[in-house]
Amino acid sequence: MIAIIDYGAGNIFSVKNALDYLGLESRLTADPADLETADGLILPGVGAFPWAVKKLNESGLVDTIKAQAKVKPFMGICLGMQLLFDKSFEFEECEGLGLVRGYVDKIPDAGLVIPHMGWNKLEYVNDCPLFEGLGEEEYVYFVHSYKAFCENSELCAYVEYGGKVPAVVSDGKYVFGCQFHPEKSGKTGLKILENFAAMIKRDRV
Amino acid sequence: MLAKRIIPCLDVRDGKVVKGVNFEGIKEVGDPVECAYEYNLQGADEIVFYDITASHEGRGVILDVVRETAKKVFVPLTVGGGIKTVDDIRNTLRAGADKVSVNSQAVQNPQLIKDGADVFGSQCICVGVDAKAISPNKWTVYINGGRIDMGIDLIDWVKKCEQLGAGEICLNSIDTDGVRGGFDLPMLKAVVDAVKIPVIASGGAGKIGDFAEAFLETDCSAALAASLFHFRELTVGQVKEDCRSKGIIVR
């Protein structure tokens, strides 16, 4: 079972819809016991960083999330990806989960439209189990105004938008983050979610 | 860089896809959930449901359509038509839409754009604009499906929409809508030049090359069509292939 962490931040049903469509068992939950028994975790999120951190703290799930992310596949999506980092500067300096090294700040103004919204092409940097079966020309769907700043060691793929925008990040072990919405990225996004599920199965064996 | 988007639009009345010509002579052409799924398979970058249900009681039906579509179509969904309040926006997003498109209601109550953007973010708020030329390079804004001329200058209006927090403009030319002679390039160019937010070209696509023409002649971000795709004259895939062959970046 994949636990979709429901801490009150946004569009969780579309993630659930996508997993249902793929025939993958999942549960929307804010119960620490579910996070402990789940085979993998997804942290969604839409909105502002400080607000989401507040919601996470109120949910009382932070310690459980940090502990479980060390022992089973864990995926942050969009704001959920940004929350994985050490800290963010959205509105104010604010501490994140510290699961992936780096920070989050505004997309630099290069005369481009912010938010970065639409379909952009993945440029691969490091091997990542989420990319299994993907081709060279894969577009995924983004909606965000802030981006991650991290070292290449944490970066699996980026897209070009007035510079490199980290698209997939990882701690090299169990933790993965997607800045885009795999649940809104057509066939490519569904394949990435399937790959995440396949990782869980491998992990279980 | 971002890919140019091709967006099929489904005009929905009482839960059925319909299509009219120049906003009149409406006929039914199918089930919206099935149509959306078909477009998804063809490679649509986004799907727009435009609800033209007249009665208030019919309003719940479009939310069911969105809910069902969101279970099998995994690209962004936009819903327009009849959205009057922040609560309407909330209910539409909760049903599974990623964006709403506000049109007549925004002209009559511009605060709706600001309130919606403040609560849900600019990326959720697309402003649909119907406009018609009054002289070369001058257009006015219409409401109620192109029936009422509000006498508002198009360029002033789109700038105001942007200031209020609109995330996108969907620009429909009444002059070219249903005529199938291509998008209204002068109008499109004027609007793209006036705002920084993405502009979707709408109204007038009649043949495969019309889409690439809009992308090559203007900096619009997306192009939308309804009847062309409904009547299976063209698939989204064919349109993208044509764009790609002309050097336009598409997914």
Tab-separated table of C-alpha atoms in Angstrom:
chain	number	residue	atom	x	y	z
A	1	MET	CA	0.000	0.000	0.000
A	2	ILE	CA	1.195	3.499	-0.841
A	3	ALA	CA	0.303	6.119	1.753
A	4	ILE	CA	-0.551	9.526	0.277
A	5	ILE	CA	0.121	11.889	3.140
A	6	ASP	CA	-2.944	14.042	3.703
A	7	TYR	CA	-1.865	17.037	5.770
A	8	GLY	CA	-4.399	19.426	4.288
A	9	ALA	CA	-2.282	20.770	1.420
A	10	GLY	CA	-4.072	20.664	-1.869
A	11	ASN	CA	-4.757	18.460	-4.779
A	12	ILE	CA	-4.377	14.972	-3.340
A	13	PHE	CA	-7.243	13.377	-5.246
A	14	SER	CA	-5.522	13.533	-8.600
A	15	VAL	CA	-2.581	11.560	-7.183
A	16	LYS	CA	-5.033	9.014	-5.791
A	17	ASN	CA	-6.889	8.890	-9.138
A	18	ALA	CA	-3.661	8.154	-10.990
A	19	LEU	CA	-2.646	5.359	-8.603
A	20	ASP	CA	-6.168	3.876	-8.807
A	21	TYR	CA	-5.988	3.990	-12.590
A	22	LEU	CA	-2.689	2.092	-12.480
A	23	GLY	CA	-4.229	-0.505	-10.145
A	24	LEU	CA	-1.906	0.458	-7.285
A	25	GLU	CA	-3.336	0.259	-3.783
A	26	SER	CA	-3.136	3.571	-1.960
A	27	ARG	CA	-4.642	5.402	0.972
A	28	LEU	CA	-5.070	9.092	1.766
A	29	THR	CA	-4.004	9.279	5.361
A	30	ALA	CA	-2.750	11.407	8.231
A	31	ASP	CA	-2.349	8.443	10.568
A	32	PRO	CA	1.286	7.729	11.627
A	33	ALA	CA	0.462	4.014	11.877
A	34	ASP	CA	-0.461	3.995	8.153
A	35	LEU	CA	2.830	5.655	7.275
A	36	GLU	CA	4.672	2.967	9.224
A	37	THR	CA	2.860	0.031	7.631
A	38	ALA	CA	2.827	1.488	4.095
A	39	ASP	CA	5.251	0.101	1.511
A	40	GLY	CA	5.937	3.557	0.121
A	41	LEU	CA	4.990	7.162	0.803
A	42	ILE	CA	3.920	10.077	-1.369
A	43	LEU	CA	4.014	13.639	-0.072
A	44	PRO	CA	1.878	15.877	-2.312
A	45	GLY	CA	1.403	19.599	-1.921
A	46	VAL	CA	0.145	22.765	-3.537
A	47	GLY	CA	0.521	26.206	-2.005
A	48	ALA	CA	3.175	28.137	-0.138
A	49	PHE	CA	6.129	26.567	1.694
A	50	PRO	CA	5.750	28.175	5.161
A	51	TRP	CA	2.055	27.369	5.203
A	52	ALA	CA	2.703	23.718	4.255
A	53	VAL	CA	5.405	23.394	6.940
A	54	LYS	CA	2.926	24.733	9.466
A	55	LYS	CA	0.329	22.206	8.303
A	56	LEU	CA	2.894	19.385	8.507
A	57	ASN	CA	3.885	20.399	12.017
A	58	GLU	CA	0.254	20.576	13.086
A	59	SER	CA	-0.316	17.097	11.661
A	60	GLY	CA	2.286	15.713	14.061
A	61	LEU	CA	3.689	13.580	11.233
A	62	VAL	CA	7.108	15.173	10.781
A	63	ASP	CA	9.109	12.712	12.913
A	64	THR	CA	7.333	9.725	11.367
A	65	ILE	CA	7.965	11.076	7.851
A	66	LYS	CA	11.658	11.638	8.547
A	67	ALA	CA	12.065	8.143	10.018
A	68	GLN	CA	10.090	6.354	7.275
A	69	ALA	CA	11.906	8.180	4.466
A	70	LYS	CA	15.071	6.384	5.574
A	71	VAL	CA	13.585	2.910	5.246
A	72	LYS	CA	11.141	2.897	2.297
A	73	PRO	CA	10.576	4.585	-1.082
A	74	PHE	CA	9.372	8.128	-0.607
A	75	MET	CA	8.245	10.614	-3.271
A	76	GLY	CA	7.554	14.315	-2.851
A	77	ILE	CA	5.495	15.973	-5.590
A	78	CYS	CA	5.639	19.693	-6.481
A	79	LEU	CA	5.580	21.544	-3.154
A	80	GLY	CA	6.030	18.095	-1.567
A	81	MET	CA	9.364	17.908	-3.425
A	82	GLN	CA	10.389	21.345	-2.214
A	83	LEU	CA	9.570	20.343	1.369
A	84	LEU	CA	12.260	17.615	1.169
A	85	PHE	CA	15.031	20.234	1.149
A	86	ASP	CA	16.863	21.822	4.089
A	87	LYS	CA	15.125	25.160	3.808
A	88	SER	CA	13.165	27.592	1.672
A	89	PHE	CA	13.121	31.341	1.205
A	90	GLU	CA	9.514	31.590	0.008
A	91	PHE	CA	8.221	34.702	1.836
A	92	GLU	CA	10.497	33.965	4.808
A	93	GLU	CA	13.354	31.637	5.678
A	94	CYS	CA	11.748	28.420	6.741
A	95	GLU	CA	13.161	24.998	7.605
A	96	GLY	CA	12.145	21.998	5.489
A	97	LEU	CA	12.363	18.266	6.158
A	98	GLY	CA	16.111	18.126	5.464
A	99	LEU	CA	15.886	14.836	3.542
A	100	VAL	CA	17.658	16.157	0.430
A	101	ARG	CA	20.555	18.637	0.558
A	102	GLY	CA	19.775	22.042	-0.926
A	103	TYR	CA	17.298	24.882	-0.637
A	104	VAL	CA	14.316	26.460	-2.379
A	105	ASP	CA	14.090	30.005	-3.687
A	106	LYS	CA	12.393	32.101	-6.370
A	107	ILE	CA	12.923	31.214	-10.027
A	108	PRO	CA	15.297	34.021	-11.108
A	109	ASP	CA	13.537	36.605	-13.250
A	110	ALA	CA	14.951	36.145	-16.746
A	111	GLY	CA	12.094	37.975	-18.405
A	112	LEU	CA	10.098	34.745	-18.512
A	113	VAL	CA	6.579	34.284	-17.275
A	114	ILE	CA	6.328	33.198	-13.632
A	115	PRO	CA	4.777	30.788	-12.655
A	116	HIS	CA	6.621	28.300	-14.830
A	117	MET	CA	3.496	26.605	-16.121
A	118	GLY	CA	3.211	24.065	-18.868
A	119	TRP	CA	4.946	21.098	-20.475
A	120	ASN	CA	8.733	21.060	-20.408
A	121	LYS	CA	11.292	18.483	-21.544
A	122	LEU	CA	13.299	16.402	-19.085
A	123	GLU	CA	17.084	16.604	-19.428
A	124	TYR	CA	18.645	13.651	-17.653
A	125	VAL	CA	21.645	14.147	-15.353
A	126	ASN	CA	22.005	11.032	-13.192
A	127	ASP	CA	20.511	7.565	-13.462
A	128	CYS	CA	17.304	7.214	-11.551
A	129	PRO	CA	14.996	4.216	-11.163
A	130	LEU	CA	12.049	6.538	-11.908
A	131	PHE	CA	13.307	6.920	-15.504
A	132	GLU	CA	13.086	3.213	-16.362
A	133	GLY	CA	11.572	2.872	-19.840
A	134	LEU	CA	11.441	6.614	-20.595
A	135	GLY	CA	12.692	7.933	-23.933
A	136	GLU	CA	14.845	10.930	-24.810
A	137	GLU	CA	11.905	13.241	-25.571
A	138	GLU	CA	9.757	13.202	-22.457
A	139	TYR	CA	7.652	16.189	-21.464
A	140	VAL	CA	6.099	16.654	-18.028
A	141	TYR	CA	3.711	19.242	-16.602
A	142	PHE	CA	4.908	22.005	-14.257
A	143	VAL	CA	3.185	24.706	-12.216
A	144	HIS	CA	5.445	26.551	-9.767
A	145	SER	CA	7.107	29.877	-8.969
A	146	TYR	CA	9.937	28.647	-6.717
A	147	LYS	CA	12.613	26.105	-7.556
A	148	ALA	CA	15.207	23.948	-5.858
A	149	PHE	CA	18.885	24.813	-5.731
A	150	CYS	CA	21.016	21.703	-5.232
A	151	GLU	CA	24.286	20.034	-6.248
A	152	ASN	CA	24.494	17.722	-9.260
A	153	SER	CA	24.856	14.780	-6.867
A	154	GLU	CA	21.225	15.321	-5.804
A	155	LEU	CA	19.963	16.093	-9.313
A	156	CYS	CA	18.485	13.353	-11.528
A	157	ALA	CA	16.898	15.570	-14.207
A	158	TYR	CA	16.229	19.220	-14.907
A	159	VAL	CA	14.322	21.319	-17.444
A	160	GLU	CA	15.386	24.572	-19.091
A	161	TYR	CA	13.440	27.650	-18.086
A	162	GLY	CA	15.688	30.699	-17.850
A	163	GLY	CA	18.350	28.325	-16.487
A	164	LYS	CA	18.256	24.835	-15.038
A	165	VAL	CA	15.159	24.027	-13.038
A	166	PRO	CA	15.575	20.801	-11.000
A	167	ALA	CA	12.798	18.439	-12.069
A	168	VAL	CA	13.718	15.186	-10.313
A	169	VAL	CA	15.939	15.069	-7.225
A	170	SER	CA	17.011	12.258	-4.913
A	171	ASP	CA	19.103	11.565	-1.836
A	172	GLY	CA	20.537	8.606	-3.756
A	173	LYS	CA	18.676	6.149	-1.546
A	174	TYR	CA	14.940	6.126	-0.833
A	175	VAL	CA	13.934	9.754	-1.230
A	176	PHE	CA	12.778	11.169	-4.580
A	177	GLY	CA	11.194	14.460	-5.487
A	178	CYS	CA	9.372	15.538	-8.648
A	179	GLN	CA	8.890	19.267	-9.177
A	180	PHE	CA	6.330	18.513	-11.899
A	181	HIS	CA	3.015	16.733	-11.452
A	182	PRO	CA	3.396	13.100	-12.579
A	183	GLU	CA	-0.364	12.721	-12.017
A	184	LYS	CA	-0.955	15.432	-14.667
A	185	SER	CA	1.844	14.485	-17.054
A	186	GLY	CA	0.038	12.030	-19.298
A	187	LYS	CA	1.680	8.714	-20.175
A	188	THR	CA	5.125	9.897	-19.043
A	189	GLY	CA	3.850	10.796	-15.593
A	190	LEU	CA	1.974	7.522	-15.203
A	191	LYS	CA	5.144	5.634	-16.163
A	192	ILE	CA	7.087	7.502	-13.464
A	193	LEU	CA	4.463	6.577	-10.867
A	194	GLU	CA	4.580	2.966	-12.069
A	195	ASN	CA	8.356	2.994	-11.707
A	196	PHE	CA	7.973	4.274	-8.168
A	197	ALA	CA	5.621	1.374	-7.425
A	198	ALA	CA	8.050	-1.074	-9.037
A	199	MET	CA	10.759	0.235	-6.722
A	200	ILE	CA	8.515	-0.545	-3.774
A	201	LYS	CA	8.008	-4.101	-5.006
A	202	ARG	CA	11.749	-4.626	-5.484
A	203	ASP	CA	12.340	-3.198	-2.048
A	204	ARG	CA	9.909	-5.632	-0.492
A	205	VAL	CA	11.624	-8.716	-1.950
B	1	MET	CA	11.636	25.647	-22.978
B	2	LEU	CA	7.934	25.178	-22.646
B	3	ALA	CA	6.189	23.293	-25.406
B	4	LYS	CA	3.390	25.030	-27.302
B	5	ARG	CA	0.097	23.514	-26.196
B	6	ILE	CA	-2.718	22.154	-28.343
B	7	ILE	CA	-5.994	22.265	-26.454
B	8	PRO	CA	-9.239	20.649	-27.570
B	9	CYS	CA	-12.321	22.305	-26.113
B	10	LEU	CA	-15.537	20.486	-25.346
B	11	ASP	CA	-18.679	22.603	-25.251
B	12	VAL	CA	-20.935	20.840	-22.789
B	13	ARG	CA	-24.652	21.371	-22.231
B	14	ASP	CA	-26.537	19.329	-19.632
B	15	GLY	CA	-23.705	16.801	-19.574
B	16	LYS	CA	-23.501	16.298	-23.361
B	17	VAL	CA	-20.932	17.628	-25.804
B	18	VAL	CA	-22.518	20.068	-28.240
B	19	LYS	CA	-21.155	22.238	-30.987
B	20	GLY	CA	-22.544	25.394	-32.463
B	21	VAL	CA	-21.500	27.647	-35.309
B	22	ASN	CA	-21.047	31.346	-34.512
B	23	PHE	CA	-22.586	30.602	-31.104
B	24	GLU	CA	-25.853	29.401	-32.679
B	25	GLY	CA	-27.397	26.287	-34.220
B	26	ILE	CA	-26.244	23.897	-31.505
B	27	LYS	CA	-26.124	20.122	-32.011
B	28	GLU	CA	-25.091	17.230	-29.778
B	29	VAL	CA	-21.953	15.339	-30.651
B	30	GLY	CA	-21.216	12.992	-27.766
B	31	ASP	CA	-20.257	12.049	-24.231
B	32	PRO	CA	-17.747	14.475	-22.679
B	33	VAL	CA	-15.859	11.904	-20.626
B	34	GLU	CA	-15.348	9.669	-23.668
B	35	CYS	CA	-14.360	12.637	-25.848
B	36	ALA	CA	-11.851	13.818	-23.230
B	37	TYR	CA	-10.368	10.342	-23.017
B	38	GLU	CA	-10.045	10.165	-26.803
B	39	TYR	CA	-8.275	13.551	-26.897
B	40	ASN	CA	-5.975	12.390	-24.133
B	41	LEU	CA	-4.949	9.406	-26.276
B	42	GLN	CA	-4.346	11.744	-29.224
B	43	GLY	CA	-1.870	13.764	-27.134
B	44	ALA	CA	-3.926	16.769	-25.989
B	45	ASP	CA	-1.883	18.964	-23.643
B	46	GLU	CA	-4.888	20.121	-21.707
B	47	ILE	CA	-8.644	19.698	-22.026
B	48	VAL	CA	-11.199	22.461	-21.642
B	49	PHE	CA	-14.808	21.841	-20.733
B	50	TYR	CA	-16.943	24.820	-21.523
B	51	ASP	CA	-20.264	24.487	-19.754
B	52	ILE	CA	-23.071	26.188	-21.635
B	53	THR	CA	-25.815	24.766	-19.439
B	54	ALA	CA	-28.289	27.551	-19.012
B	55	SER	CA	-30.142	26.424	-15.902
B	56	HIS	CA	-28.763	26.649	-12.398
B	57	GLU	CA	-29.943	23.079	-11.674
B	58	GLY	CA	-27.763	21.804	-14.469
B	59	ARG	CA	-24.626	23.161	-12.821
B	60	GLY	CA	-23.881	20.031	-10.801
B	61	VAL	CA	-23.697	17.953	-13.980
B	62	ILE	CA	-20.464	19.510	-15.203
B	63	LEU	CA	-18.800	18.699	-11.871
B	64	ASP	CA	-19.753	15.032	-12.338
B	65	VAL	CA	-18.236	15.171	-15.820
B	66	VAL	CA	-14.995	16.571	-14.377
B	67	ARG	CA	-14.962	14.023	-11.556
B	68	GLU	CA	-15.355	11.114	-13.993
B	69	THR	CA	-12.832	12.541	-16.452
B	70	ALA	CA	-10.245	13.064	-13.711
B	71	LYS	CA	-10.324	9.317	-13.018
B	72	LYS	CA	-8.997	8.422	-16.443
B	73	VAL	CA	-7.444	11.500	-18.017
B	74	PHE	CA	-4.119	12.630	-16.562
B	75	VAL	CA	-3.503	15.997	-18.161
B	76	PRO	CA	-4.648	19.394	-16.831
B	77	LEU	CA	-8.397	19.996	-16.996
B	78	THR	CA	-9.980	23.423	-17.271
B	79	VAL	CA	-13.640	24.236	-16.702
B	80	GLY	CA	-15.335	27.374	-17.928
B	81	GLY	CA	-18.881	28.646	-18.102
B	82	GLY	CA	-21.158	29.843	-15.336
B	83	ILE	CA	-18.474	30.305	-12.685
B	84	LYS	CA	-19.612	33.312	-10.660
B	85	THR	CA	-18.130	33.087	-7.183
B	86	VAL	CA	-15.075	31.952	-5.246
B	87	ASP	CA	-17.209	29.045	-4.006
B	88	ASP	CA	-17.913	28.032	-7.617
B	89	ILE	CA	-14.168	28.049	-8.237
B	90	ARG	CA	-13.513	25.989	-5.116
B	91	ASN	CA	-16.151	23.387	-6.034
B	92	THR	CA	-14.818	23.102	-9.572
B	93	LEU	CA	-11.226	22.617	-8.427
B	94	ARG	CA	-12.362	20.109	-5.799
B	95	ALA	CA	-14.128	18.077	-8.472
B	96	GLY	CA	-10.737	17.623	-10.131
B	97	ALA	CA	-10.274	20.647	-12.383
B	98	ASP	CA	-6.825	22.241	-12.389
B	99	LYS	CA	-8.005	25.609	-13.658
B	100	VAL	CA	-11.200	27.529	-14.145
B	101	SER	CA	-11.968	29.885	-16.967
B	102	VAL	CA	-14.079	32.929	-16.118
B	103	ASN	CA	-15.576	35.065	-18.855
B	104	SER	CA	-18.783	37.145	-18.646
B	105	GLN	CA	-18.732	36.972	-14.859
B	106	ALA	CA	-15.266	38.482	-14.768
B	107	VAL	CA	-16.302	41.363	-17.016
B	108	GLN	CA	-19.248	42.121	-14.776
B	109	ASN	CA	-17.310	41.528	-11.571
B	110	PRO	CA	-13.529	41.898	-12.106
B	111	GLN	CA	-12.952	41.338	-8.388
B	112	LEU	CA	-13.695	37.646	-9.061
B	113	ILE	CA	-10.315	37.381	-10.819
B	114	LYS	CA	-8.472	38.888	-7.867
B	115	ASP	CA	-10.352	36.904	-5.232
B	116	GLY	CA	-9.839	33.661	-7.136
B	117	ALA	CA	-6.140	34.314	-7.673
B	118	ASP	CA	-5.614	35.305	-4.034
B	119	VAL	CA	-7.236	32.160	-2.696
B	120	PHE	CA	-6.172	29.518	-5.234
B	121	GLY	CA	-3.208	31.062	-7.061
B	122	SER	CA	-2.969	32.756	-10.448
B	123	GLN	CA	-2.218	29.461	-12.161
B	124	CYS	CA	-5.831	28.369	-11.521
B	125	ILE	CA	-7.437	31.435	-13.060
B	126	CYS	CA	-7.792	31.672	-16.812
B	127	VAL	CA	-9.824	34.581	-18.147
B	128	GLY	CA	-11.786	33.780	-21.286
B	129	VAL	CA	-12.315	36.832	-23.469
B	130	ASP	CA	-14.716	37.107	-26.425
B	131	ALA	CA	-13.938	40.082	-28.638
B	132	LYS	CA	-14.896	41.526	-32.004
B	133	ALA	CA	-13.333	44.196	-34.206
B	134	ILE	CA	-14.920	47.639	-34.415
B	135	SER	CA	-12.218	49.003	-36.705
B	136	PRO	CA	-8.820	47.726	-37.870
B	137	ASN	CA	-6.702	47.062	-34.769
B	138	LYS	CA	-9.469	47.992	-32.365
B	139	TRP	CA	-11.684	45.467	-30.631
B	140	THR	CA	-14.344	45.447	-27.922
B	141	VAL	CA	-15.223	42.815	-25.336
B	142	TYR	CA	-18.487	40.867	-25.516
B	143	ILE	CA	-20.274	38.823	-22.892
B	144	ASN	CA	-22.969	36.138	-22.781
B	145	GLY	CA	-21.491	33.978	-25.491
B	146	GLY	CA	-20.787	36.855	-27.824
B	147	ARG	CA	-24.246	38.397	-27.611
B	148	ILE	CA	-23.661	41.620	-25.704
B	149	ASP	CA	-21.078	44.258	-26.624
B	150	MET	CA	-19.779	45.764	-23.387
B	151	GLY	CA	-18.013	48.560	-25.249
B	152	ILE	CA	-14.840	47.827	-23.275
B	153	ASP	CA	-11.572	48.072	-25.183
B	154	LEU	CA	-9.997	44.612	-25.520
B	155	ILE	CA	-6.433	45.722	-24.778
B	156	ASP	CA	-7.461	47.683	-21.684
B	157	TRP	CA	-9.393	44.675	-20.463
B	158	VAL	CA	-6.638	42.060	-20.866
B	159	LYS	CA	-4.147	44.381	-19.121
B	160	LYS	CA	-6.589	44.764	-16.268
B	161	CYS	CA	-7.055	40.971	-16.073
B	162	GLU	CA	-3.295	40.539	-15.754
B	163	GLN	CA	-3.086	43.184	-13.017
B	164	LEU	CA	-5.882	41.488	-11.096
B	165	GLY	CA	-3.935	38.227	-11.065
B	166	ALA	CA	-5.178	36.230	-14.049
B	167	GLY	CA	-2.752	33.427	-14.866
B	168	GLU	CA	-3.718	33.133	-18.506
B	169	ILE	CA	-5.935	34.666	-21.191
B	170	CYS	CA	-7.993	32.521	-23.540
B	171	LEU	CA	-8.732	34.866	-26.428
B	172	ASN	CA	-11.688	34.043	-28.639
B	173	SER	CA	-12.334	36.104	-31.734
B	174	ILE	CA	-16.040	36.338	-32.545
B	175	ASP	CA	-15.122	37.419	-36.072
B	176	THR	CA	-13.224	34.216	-36.861
B	177	ASP	CA	-15.062	31.764	-34.578
B	178	GLY	CA	-16.828	29.071	-36.611
B	179	VAL	CA	-15.635	30.589	-39.890
B	180	ARG	CA	-12.675	28.196	-40.089
B	181	GLY	CA	-10.355	30.541	-41.928
B	182	GLY	CA	-7.591	30.536	-39.312
B	183	PHE	CA	-7.070	32.301	-35.997
B	184	ASP	CA	-7.495	36.080	-35.757
B	185	LEU	CA	-3.795	36.926	-35.994
B	186	PRO	CA	-4.018	40.731	-35.674
B	187	MET	CA	-6.134	40.455	-32.537
B	188	LEU	CA	-3.923	37.710	-31.135
B	189	LYS	CA	-0.748	39.674	-31.788
B	190	ALA	CA	-2.162	42.777	-30.108
B	191	VAL	CA	-3.094	40.850	-26.966
B	192	VAL	CA	0.169	38.877	-26.764
B	193	ASP	CA	2.065	42.179	-26.990
B	194	ALA	CA	-0.066	43.774	-24.277
B	195	VAL	CA	0.419	41.157	-21.518
B	196	LYS	CA	3.173	38.916	-20.119
B	197	ILE	CA	0.896	36.064	-19.103
B	198	PRO	CA	0.286	33.183	-21.546
B	199	VAL	CA	-2.347	33.718	-24.247
B	200	ILE	CA	-4.374	30.889	-25.771
B	201	ALA	CA	-5.586	31.441	-29.332
B	202	SER	CA	-9.206	30.459	-29.883
B	203	GLY	CA	-11.744	30.718	-32.663
B	204	GLY	CA	-11.188	30.050	-36.310
B	205	ALA	CA	-9.041	26.950	-36.700
B	206	GLY	CA	-10.167	25.296	-39.918
B	207	LYS	CA	-7.174	23.444	-41.266
B	208	ILE	CA	-4.017	21.786	-40.060
B	209	GLY	CA	-1.676	24.688	-40.845
B	210	ASP	CA	-3.693	27.241	-38.851
B	211	PHE	CA	-2.117	26.161	-35.565
B	212	ALA	CA	1.488	26.425	-36.734
B	213	GLU	CA	0.628	29.763	-38.327
B	214	ALA	CA	-0.565	31.147	-34.974
B	215	PHE	CA	2.649	29.950	-33.284
B	216	LEU	CA	4.916	31.261	-36.032
B	217	GLU	CA	3.186	34.623	-36.452
B	218	THR	CA	2.589	35.406	-32.770
B	219	ASP	CA	4.035	34.474	-29.377
B	220	CYS	CA	0.842	32.795	-28.196
B	221	SER	CA	1.428	29.863	-25.816
B	222	ALA	CA	-1.376	27.581	-26.896
B	223	ALA	CA	-4.074	27.126	-29.482
B	224	LEU	CA	-7.556	25.839	-28.839
B	225	ALA	CA	-10.145	24.331	-31.157
B	226	ALA	CA	-13.443	22.546	-30.796
B	227	SER	CA	-15.288	21.535	-33.964
B	228	LEU	CA	-12.189	20.591	-35.920
B	229	PHE	CA	-11.354	17.917	-33.366
B	230	HIS	CA	-14.969	16.935	-32.604
B	231	PHE	CA	-15.794	16.042	-36.137
B	232	ARG	CA	-12.543	14.075	-36.410
B	233	GLU	CA	-11.368	16.122	-39.350
B	234	LEU	CA	-8.033	16.343	-37.620
B	235	THR	CA	-6.464	14.681	-34.603
B	236	VAL	CA	-4.380	16.505	-32.033
B	237	GLY	CA	-1.512	14.242	-33.103
B	238	GLN	CA	-1.720	15.398	-36.734
B	239	VAL	CA	-1.701	19.041	-35.686
B	240	LYS	CA	1.375	18.455	-33.510
B	241	GLU	CA	3.147	16.609	-36.302
B	242	ASP	CA	2.565	19.587	-38.598
B	243	CYS	CA	3.874	22.004	-35.922
B	244	ARG	CA	6.920	19.824	-35.280
B	245	SER	CA	7.747	19.699	-39.006
B	246	LYS	CA	7.802	23.512	-38.971
B	247	GLY	CA	10.257	23.693	-36.079
B	248	ILE	CA	7.729	24.443	-33.338
B	249	ILE	CA	8.359	22.740	-29.989
B	250	VAL	CA	5.427	20.543	-29.065
B	251	ARG	CA	5.140	17.650	-26.653
